[in-house]
PDB file of C-alpha atoms in Angstrom:
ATOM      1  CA  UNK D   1     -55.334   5.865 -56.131  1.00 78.00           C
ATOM      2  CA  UNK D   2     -52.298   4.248 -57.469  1.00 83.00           C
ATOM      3  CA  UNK D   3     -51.769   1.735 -54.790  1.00 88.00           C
ATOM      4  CA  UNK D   4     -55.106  -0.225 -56.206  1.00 90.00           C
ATOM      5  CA  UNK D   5     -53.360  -0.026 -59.621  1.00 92.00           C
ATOM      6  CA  UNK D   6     -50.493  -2.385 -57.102  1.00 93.00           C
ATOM      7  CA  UNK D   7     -53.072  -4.379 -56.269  1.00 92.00           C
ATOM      8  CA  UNK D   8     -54.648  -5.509 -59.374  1.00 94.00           C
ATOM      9  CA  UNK D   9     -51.304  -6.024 -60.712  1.00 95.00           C
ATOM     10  CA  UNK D  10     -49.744  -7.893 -57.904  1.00 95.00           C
ATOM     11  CA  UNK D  11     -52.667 -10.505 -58.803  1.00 95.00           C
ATOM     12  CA  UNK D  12     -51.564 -10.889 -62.358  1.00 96.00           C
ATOM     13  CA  UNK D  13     -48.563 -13.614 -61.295  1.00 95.00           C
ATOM     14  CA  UNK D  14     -47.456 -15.563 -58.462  1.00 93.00           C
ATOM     15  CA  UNK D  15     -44.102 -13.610 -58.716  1.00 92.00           C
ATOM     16  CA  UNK D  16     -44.988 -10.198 -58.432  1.00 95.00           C
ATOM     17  CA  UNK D  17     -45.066  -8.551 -54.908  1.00 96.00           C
ATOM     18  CA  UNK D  18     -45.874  -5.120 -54.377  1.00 96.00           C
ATOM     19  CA  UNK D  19     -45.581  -2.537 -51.401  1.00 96.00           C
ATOM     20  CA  UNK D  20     -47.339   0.285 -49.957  1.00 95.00           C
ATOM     21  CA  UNK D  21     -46.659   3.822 -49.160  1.00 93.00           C
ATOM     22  CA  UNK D  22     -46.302   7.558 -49.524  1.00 93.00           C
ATOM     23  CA  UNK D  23     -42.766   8.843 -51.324  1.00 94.00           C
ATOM     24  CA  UNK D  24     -41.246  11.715 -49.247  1.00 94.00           C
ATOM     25  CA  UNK D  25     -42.362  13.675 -52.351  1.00 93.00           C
ATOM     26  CA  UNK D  26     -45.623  13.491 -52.178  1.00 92.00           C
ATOM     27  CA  UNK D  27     -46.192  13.560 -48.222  1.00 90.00           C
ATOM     28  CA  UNK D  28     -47.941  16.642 -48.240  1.00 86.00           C
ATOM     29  CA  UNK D  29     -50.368  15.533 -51.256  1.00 81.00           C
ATOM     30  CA  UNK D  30     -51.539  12.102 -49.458  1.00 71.00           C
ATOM     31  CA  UNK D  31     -53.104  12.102 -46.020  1.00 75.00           C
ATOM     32  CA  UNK D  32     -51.272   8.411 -44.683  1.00 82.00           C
ATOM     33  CA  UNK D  33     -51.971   6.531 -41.801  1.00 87.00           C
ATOM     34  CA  UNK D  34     -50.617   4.029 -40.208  1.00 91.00           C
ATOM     35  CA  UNK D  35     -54.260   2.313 -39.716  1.00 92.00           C
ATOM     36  CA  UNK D  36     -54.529   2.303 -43.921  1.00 90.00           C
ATOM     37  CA  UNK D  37     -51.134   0.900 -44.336  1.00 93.00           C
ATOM     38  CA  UNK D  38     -51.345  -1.992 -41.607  1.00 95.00           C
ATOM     39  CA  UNK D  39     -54.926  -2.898 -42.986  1.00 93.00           C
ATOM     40  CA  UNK D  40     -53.742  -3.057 -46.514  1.00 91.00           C
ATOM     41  CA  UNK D  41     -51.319  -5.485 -45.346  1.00 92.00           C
ATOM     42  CA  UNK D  42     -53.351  -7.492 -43.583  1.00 91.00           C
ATOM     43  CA  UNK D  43     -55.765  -8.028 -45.998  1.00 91.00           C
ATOM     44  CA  UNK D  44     -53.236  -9.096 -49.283  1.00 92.00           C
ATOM     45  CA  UNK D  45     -50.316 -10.942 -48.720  1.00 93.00           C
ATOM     46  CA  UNK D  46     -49.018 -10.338 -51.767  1.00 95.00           C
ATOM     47  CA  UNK D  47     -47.690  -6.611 -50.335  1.00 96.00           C
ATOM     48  CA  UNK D  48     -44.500  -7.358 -48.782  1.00 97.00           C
ATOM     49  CA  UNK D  49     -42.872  -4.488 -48.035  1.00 97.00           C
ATOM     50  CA  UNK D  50     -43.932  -0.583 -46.985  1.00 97.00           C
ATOM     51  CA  UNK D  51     -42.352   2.273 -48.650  1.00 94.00           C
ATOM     52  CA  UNK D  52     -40.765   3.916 -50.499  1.00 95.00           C
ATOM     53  CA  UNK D  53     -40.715   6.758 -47.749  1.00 96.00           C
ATOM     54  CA  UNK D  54     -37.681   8.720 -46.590  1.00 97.00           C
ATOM     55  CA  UNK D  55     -36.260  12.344 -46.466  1.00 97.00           C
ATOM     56  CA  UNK D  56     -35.655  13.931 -49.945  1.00 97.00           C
ATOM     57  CA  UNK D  57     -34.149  17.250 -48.803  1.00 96.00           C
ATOM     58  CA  UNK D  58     -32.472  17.429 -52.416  1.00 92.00           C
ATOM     59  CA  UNK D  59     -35.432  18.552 -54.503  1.00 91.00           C
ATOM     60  CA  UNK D  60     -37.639  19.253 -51.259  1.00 88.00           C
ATOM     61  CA  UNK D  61     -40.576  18.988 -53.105  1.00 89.00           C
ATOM     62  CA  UNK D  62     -42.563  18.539 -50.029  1.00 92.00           C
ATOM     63  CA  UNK D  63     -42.009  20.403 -46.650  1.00 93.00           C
ATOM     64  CA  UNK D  64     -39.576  18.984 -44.816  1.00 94.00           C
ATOM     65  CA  UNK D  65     -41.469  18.304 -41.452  1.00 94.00           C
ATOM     66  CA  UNK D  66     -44.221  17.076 -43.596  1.00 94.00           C
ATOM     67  CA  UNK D  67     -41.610  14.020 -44.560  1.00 95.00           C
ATOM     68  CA  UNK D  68     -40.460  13.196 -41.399  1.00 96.00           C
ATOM     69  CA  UNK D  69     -44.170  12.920 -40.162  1.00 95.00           C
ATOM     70  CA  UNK D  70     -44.661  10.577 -42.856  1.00 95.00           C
ATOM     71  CA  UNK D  71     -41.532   8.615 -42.184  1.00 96.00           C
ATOM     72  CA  UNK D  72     -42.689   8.214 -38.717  1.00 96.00           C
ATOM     73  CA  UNK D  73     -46.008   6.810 -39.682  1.00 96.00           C
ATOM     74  CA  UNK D  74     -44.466   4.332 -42.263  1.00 97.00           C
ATOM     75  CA  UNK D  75     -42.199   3.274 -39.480  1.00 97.00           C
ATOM     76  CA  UNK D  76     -44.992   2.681 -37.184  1.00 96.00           C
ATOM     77  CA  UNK D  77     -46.564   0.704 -39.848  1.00 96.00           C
ATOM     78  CA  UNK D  78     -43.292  -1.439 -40.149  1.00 97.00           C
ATOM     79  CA  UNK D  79     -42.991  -1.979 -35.968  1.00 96.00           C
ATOM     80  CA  UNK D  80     -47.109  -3.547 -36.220  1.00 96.00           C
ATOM     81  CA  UNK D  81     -46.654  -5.866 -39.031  1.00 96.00           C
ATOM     82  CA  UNK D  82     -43.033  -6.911 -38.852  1.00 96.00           C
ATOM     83  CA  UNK D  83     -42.924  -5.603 -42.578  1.00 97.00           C
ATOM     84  CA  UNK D  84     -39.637  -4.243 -44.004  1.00 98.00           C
ATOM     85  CA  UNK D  85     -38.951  -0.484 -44.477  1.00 98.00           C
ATOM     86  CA  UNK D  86     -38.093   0.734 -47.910  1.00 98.00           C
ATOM     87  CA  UNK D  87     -36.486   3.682 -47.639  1.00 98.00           C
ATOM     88  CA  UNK D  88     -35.529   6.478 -50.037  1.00 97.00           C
ATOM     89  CA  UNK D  89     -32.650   9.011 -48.311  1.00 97.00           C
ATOM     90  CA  UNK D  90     -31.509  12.163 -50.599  1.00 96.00           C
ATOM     91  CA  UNK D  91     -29.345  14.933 -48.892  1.00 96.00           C
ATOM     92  CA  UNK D  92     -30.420  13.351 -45.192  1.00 97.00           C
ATOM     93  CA  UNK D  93     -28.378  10.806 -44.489  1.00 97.00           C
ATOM     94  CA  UNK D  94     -27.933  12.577 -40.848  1.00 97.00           C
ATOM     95  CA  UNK D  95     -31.911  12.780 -40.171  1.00 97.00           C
ATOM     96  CA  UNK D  96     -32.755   9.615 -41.788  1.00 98.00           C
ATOM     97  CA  UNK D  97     -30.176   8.285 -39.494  1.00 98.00           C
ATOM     98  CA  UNK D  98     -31.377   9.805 -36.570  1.00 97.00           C
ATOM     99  CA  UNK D  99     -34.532   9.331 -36.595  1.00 97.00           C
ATOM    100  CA  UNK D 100     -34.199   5.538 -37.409  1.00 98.00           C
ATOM    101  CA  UNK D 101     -32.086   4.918 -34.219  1.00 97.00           C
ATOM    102  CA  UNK D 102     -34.433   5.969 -32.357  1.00 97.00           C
ATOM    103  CA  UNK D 103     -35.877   2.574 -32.743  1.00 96.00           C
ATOM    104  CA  UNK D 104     -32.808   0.694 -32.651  1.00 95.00           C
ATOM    105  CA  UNK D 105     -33.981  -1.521 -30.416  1.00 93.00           C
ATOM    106  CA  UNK D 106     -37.434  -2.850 -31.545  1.00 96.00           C
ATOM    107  CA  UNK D 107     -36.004  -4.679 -34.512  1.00 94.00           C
ATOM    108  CA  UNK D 108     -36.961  -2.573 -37.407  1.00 97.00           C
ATOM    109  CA  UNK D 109     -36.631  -4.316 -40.805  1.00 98.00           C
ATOM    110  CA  UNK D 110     -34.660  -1.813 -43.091  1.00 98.00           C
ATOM    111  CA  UNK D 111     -33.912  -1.727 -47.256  1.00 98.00           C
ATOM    112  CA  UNK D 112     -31.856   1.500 -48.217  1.00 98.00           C
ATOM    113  CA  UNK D 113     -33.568   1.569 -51.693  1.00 98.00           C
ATOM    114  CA  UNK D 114     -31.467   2.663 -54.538  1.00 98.00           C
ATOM    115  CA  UNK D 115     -28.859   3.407 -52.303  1.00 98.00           C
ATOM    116  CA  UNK D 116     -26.079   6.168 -52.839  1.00 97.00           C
ATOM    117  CA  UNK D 117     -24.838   6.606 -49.149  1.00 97.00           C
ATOM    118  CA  UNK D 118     -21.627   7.638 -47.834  1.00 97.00           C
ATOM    119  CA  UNK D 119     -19.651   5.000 -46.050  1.00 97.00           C
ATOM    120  CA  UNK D 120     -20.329   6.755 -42.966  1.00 97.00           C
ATOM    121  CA  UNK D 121     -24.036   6.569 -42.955  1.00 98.00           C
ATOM    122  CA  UNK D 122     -23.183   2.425 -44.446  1.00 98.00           C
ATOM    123  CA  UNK D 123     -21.655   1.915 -40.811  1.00 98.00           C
ATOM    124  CA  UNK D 124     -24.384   3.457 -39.099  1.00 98.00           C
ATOM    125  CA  UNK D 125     -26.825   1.307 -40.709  1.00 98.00           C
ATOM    126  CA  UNK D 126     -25.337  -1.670 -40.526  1.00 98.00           C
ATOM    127  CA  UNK D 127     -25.403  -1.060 -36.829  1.00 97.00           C
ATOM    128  CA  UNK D 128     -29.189  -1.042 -37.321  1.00 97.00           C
ATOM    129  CA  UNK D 129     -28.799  -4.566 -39.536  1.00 97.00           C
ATOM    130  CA  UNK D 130     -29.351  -2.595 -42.442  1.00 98.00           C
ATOM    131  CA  UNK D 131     -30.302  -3.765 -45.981  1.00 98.00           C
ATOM    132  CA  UNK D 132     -29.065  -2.035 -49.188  1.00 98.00           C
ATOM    133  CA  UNK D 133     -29.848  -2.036 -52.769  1.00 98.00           C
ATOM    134  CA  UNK D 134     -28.280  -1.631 -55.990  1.00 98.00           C
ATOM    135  CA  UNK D 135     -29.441   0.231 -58.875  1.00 98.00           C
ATOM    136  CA  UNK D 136     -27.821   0.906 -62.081  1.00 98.00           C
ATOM    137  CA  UNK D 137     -25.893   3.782 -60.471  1.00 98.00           C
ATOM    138  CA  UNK D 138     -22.939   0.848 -59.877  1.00 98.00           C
ATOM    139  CA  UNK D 139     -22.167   0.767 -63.239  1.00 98.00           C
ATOM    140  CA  UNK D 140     -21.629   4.353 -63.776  1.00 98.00           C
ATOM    141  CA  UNK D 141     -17.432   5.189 -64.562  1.00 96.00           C
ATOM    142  CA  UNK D 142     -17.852   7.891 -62.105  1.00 96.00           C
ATOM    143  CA  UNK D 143     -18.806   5.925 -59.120  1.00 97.00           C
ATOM    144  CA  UNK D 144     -16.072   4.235 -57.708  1.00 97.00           C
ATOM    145  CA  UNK D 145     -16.881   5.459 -54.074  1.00 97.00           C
ATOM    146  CA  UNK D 146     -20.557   3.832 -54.384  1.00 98.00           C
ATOM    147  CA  UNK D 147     -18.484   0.487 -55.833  1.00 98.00           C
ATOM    148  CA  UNK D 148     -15.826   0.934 -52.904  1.00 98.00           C
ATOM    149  CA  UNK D 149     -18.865   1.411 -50.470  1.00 98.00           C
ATOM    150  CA  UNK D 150     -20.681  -1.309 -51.833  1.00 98.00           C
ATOM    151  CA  UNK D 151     -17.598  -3.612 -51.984  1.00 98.00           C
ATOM    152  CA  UNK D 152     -17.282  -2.934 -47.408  1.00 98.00           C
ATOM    153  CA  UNK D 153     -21.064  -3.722 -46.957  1.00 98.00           C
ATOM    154  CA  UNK D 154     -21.300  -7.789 -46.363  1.00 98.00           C
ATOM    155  CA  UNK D 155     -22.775  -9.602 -49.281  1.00 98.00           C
ATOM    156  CA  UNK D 156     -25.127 -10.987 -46.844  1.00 98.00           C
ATOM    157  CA  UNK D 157     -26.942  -7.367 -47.145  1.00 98.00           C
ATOM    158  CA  UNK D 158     -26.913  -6.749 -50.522  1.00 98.00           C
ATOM    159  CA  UNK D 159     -29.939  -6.506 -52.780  1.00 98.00           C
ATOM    160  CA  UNK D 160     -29.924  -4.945 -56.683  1.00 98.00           C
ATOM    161  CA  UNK D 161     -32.838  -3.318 -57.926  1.00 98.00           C
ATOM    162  CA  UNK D 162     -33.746  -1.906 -61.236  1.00 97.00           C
ATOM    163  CA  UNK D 163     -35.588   1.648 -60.050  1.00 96.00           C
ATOM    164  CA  UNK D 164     -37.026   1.516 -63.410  1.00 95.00           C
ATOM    165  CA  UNK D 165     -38.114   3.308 -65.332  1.00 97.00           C
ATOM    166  CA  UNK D 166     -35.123   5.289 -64.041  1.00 96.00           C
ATOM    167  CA  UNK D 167     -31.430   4.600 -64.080  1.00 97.00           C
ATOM    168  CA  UNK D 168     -30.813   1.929 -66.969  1.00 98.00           C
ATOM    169  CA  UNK D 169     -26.892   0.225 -66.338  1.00 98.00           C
ATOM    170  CA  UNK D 170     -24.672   0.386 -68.583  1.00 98.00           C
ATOM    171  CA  UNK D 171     -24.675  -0.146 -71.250  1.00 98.00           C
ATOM    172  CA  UNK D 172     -28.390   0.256 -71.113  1.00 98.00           C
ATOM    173  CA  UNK D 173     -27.287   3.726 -69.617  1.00 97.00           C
ATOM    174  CA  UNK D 174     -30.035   6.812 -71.332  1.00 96.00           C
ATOM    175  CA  UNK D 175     -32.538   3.813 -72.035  1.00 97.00           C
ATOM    176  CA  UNK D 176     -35.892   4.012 -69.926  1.00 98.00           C
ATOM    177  CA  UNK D 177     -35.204   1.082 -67.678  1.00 98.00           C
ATOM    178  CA  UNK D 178     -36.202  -2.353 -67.351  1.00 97.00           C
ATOM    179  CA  UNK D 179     -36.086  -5.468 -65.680  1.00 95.00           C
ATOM    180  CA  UNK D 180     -34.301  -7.627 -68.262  1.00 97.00           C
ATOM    181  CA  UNK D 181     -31.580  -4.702 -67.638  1.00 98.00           C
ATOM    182  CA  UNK D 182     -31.051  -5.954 -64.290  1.00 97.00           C
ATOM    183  CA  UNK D 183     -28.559  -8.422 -65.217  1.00 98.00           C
ATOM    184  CA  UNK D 184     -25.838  -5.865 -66.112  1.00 98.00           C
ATOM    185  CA  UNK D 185     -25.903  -4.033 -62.203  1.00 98.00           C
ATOM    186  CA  UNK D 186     -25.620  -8.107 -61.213  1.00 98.00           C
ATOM    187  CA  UNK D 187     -22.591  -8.779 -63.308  1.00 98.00           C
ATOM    188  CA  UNK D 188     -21.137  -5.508 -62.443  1.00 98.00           C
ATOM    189  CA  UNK D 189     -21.738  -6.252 -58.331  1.00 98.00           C
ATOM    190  CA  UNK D 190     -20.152  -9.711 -59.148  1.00 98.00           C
ATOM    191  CA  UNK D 191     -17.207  -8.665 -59.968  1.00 98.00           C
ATOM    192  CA  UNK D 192     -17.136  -6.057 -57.147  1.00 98.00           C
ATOM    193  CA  UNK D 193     -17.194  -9.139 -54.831  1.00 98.00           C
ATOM    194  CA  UNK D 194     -14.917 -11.227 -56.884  1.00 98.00           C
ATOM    195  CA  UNK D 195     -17.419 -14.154 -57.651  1.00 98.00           C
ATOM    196  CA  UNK D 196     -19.406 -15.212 -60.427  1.00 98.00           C
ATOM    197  CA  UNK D 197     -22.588 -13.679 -61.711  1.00 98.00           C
ATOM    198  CA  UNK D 198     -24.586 -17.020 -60.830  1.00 98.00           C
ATOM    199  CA  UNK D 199     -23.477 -16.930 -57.531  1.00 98.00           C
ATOM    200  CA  UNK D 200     -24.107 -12.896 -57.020  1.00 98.00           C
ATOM    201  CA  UNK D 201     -27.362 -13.910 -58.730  1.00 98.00           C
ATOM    202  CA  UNK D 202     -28.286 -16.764 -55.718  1.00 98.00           C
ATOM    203  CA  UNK D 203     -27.011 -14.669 -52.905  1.00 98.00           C
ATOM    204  CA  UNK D 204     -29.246 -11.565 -53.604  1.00 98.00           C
ATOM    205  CA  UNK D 205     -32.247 -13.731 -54.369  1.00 97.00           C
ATOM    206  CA  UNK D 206     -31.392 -15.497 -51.044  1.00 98.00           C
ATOM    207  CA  UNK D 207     -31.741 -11.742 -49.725  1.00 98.00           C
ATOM    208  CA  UNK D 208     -34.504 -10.948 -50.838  1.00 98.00           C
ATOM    209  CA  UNK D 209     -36.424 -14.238 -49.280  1.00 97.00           C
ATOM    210  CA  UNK D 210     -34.965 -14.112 -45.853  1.00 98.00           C
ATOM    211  CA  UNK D 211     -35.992  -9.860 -45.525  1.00 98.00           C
ATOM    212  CA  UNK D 212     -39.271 -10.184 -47.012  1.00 97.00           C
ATOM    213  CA  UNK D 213     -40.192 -13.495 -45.933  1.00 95.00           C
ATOM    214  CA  UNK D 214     -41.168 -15.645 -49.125  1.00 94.00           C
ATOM    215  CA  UNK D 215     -40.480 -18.628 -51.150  1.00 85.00           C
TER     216      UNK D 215
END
């Protein structure tokens, strides 16, 4: 039901994209196939991307083989269409891992959404060419290991990300989230990289066009 709330939306400007999919939350509320999400596709271009899916095994508000069936249909979905894979991983960076590199070699397009991992799981997916996104979390004083994490991963795989209404950067930090809030996790990944905020600003939007494949 909400994904045709996406679509009517989507249509409201020439710069809004939407995706499609089941979070790992709700997997064992929405029957998903991999027929609905590859016709979807097909039929609006203005859905870019599938997901978010994943493995939440923090709140494990949904049976955990119940996820992973999901996550395999999503990825299915991805494979067909050549659509990336927007992924949400929470206390399974080892099974998210694993069962992504299983398809290592078919070329799977892959955004770690809101992404928290360990530097560990950052190697393993870079192996996989990997995408990962920025939220808000940066800017928190008590993540220096996601800054330090975020500073190893190549610029040329960085995106940033509001995850609104959720996670507003400081000093937005408490607020219910917005886009217009997005500037502070830029400035603060700028200086992570040691360049300016114009040119952290052109390399993410650079990002973002090559992996999802628009102007």
């Amino acid at each position: 039901e909400s994904f045709s709330r996406v679509k009517k939306i989507v249509d409201k400007d020439e710069i809004i994209y939407g995706t499609i999919g089941i979070h790992p939350h709700e997997a064992d509320k929405n029957e998903i196939n991999s027929k609905f999400i590859v016709d979807n596709l097909k039929e609006n271009k203005k859905i870019i991307g599938i997901g978010e899916t994943g493995l939440d095994f923090f709140y494990d508000n949904c049976d955990r083989k119940k996820q992973l069936d999901s996550f395999r249909i999503h990825i299915e979905a991805s494979l067909e269409t050549n659509v990336p894979l927007i992924i949400h991983s929470r206390n399974a960076e080892d099974e998210t891992f694993e069962l992504l590199n299983k398809y290592k070699n078919q070329n799977l397009k892959i955004l770690m959404h809101c992404y928290t991992g360990s530097l560990e799981l950052t190697k393993k997916m870079l192996d996989l060419n990997s995408y990962f996104s920025a939220s808000g979390i940066i800017t928190f004083k008590k993540s220096t290991d996601l800054n330090d994490t975020f500073n190893f991963i190549p610029t040329n795989k960085i995106l940033i990300e509001t995850d609104s209404p959720f996670l507003a950067p400081v000093p937005k930090r408490g607020k219910t989230n917005e886009p217009s809030y997005l500037k502070y996790t830029l400035e603060h990944m700028a200086k992570i990289k040691n360049i300016s905020p114009q040119e952290m600003e052109l390399i993410t939007s650079q990002n973002f066009k090559k992996l999802f494949e628009v102007n």
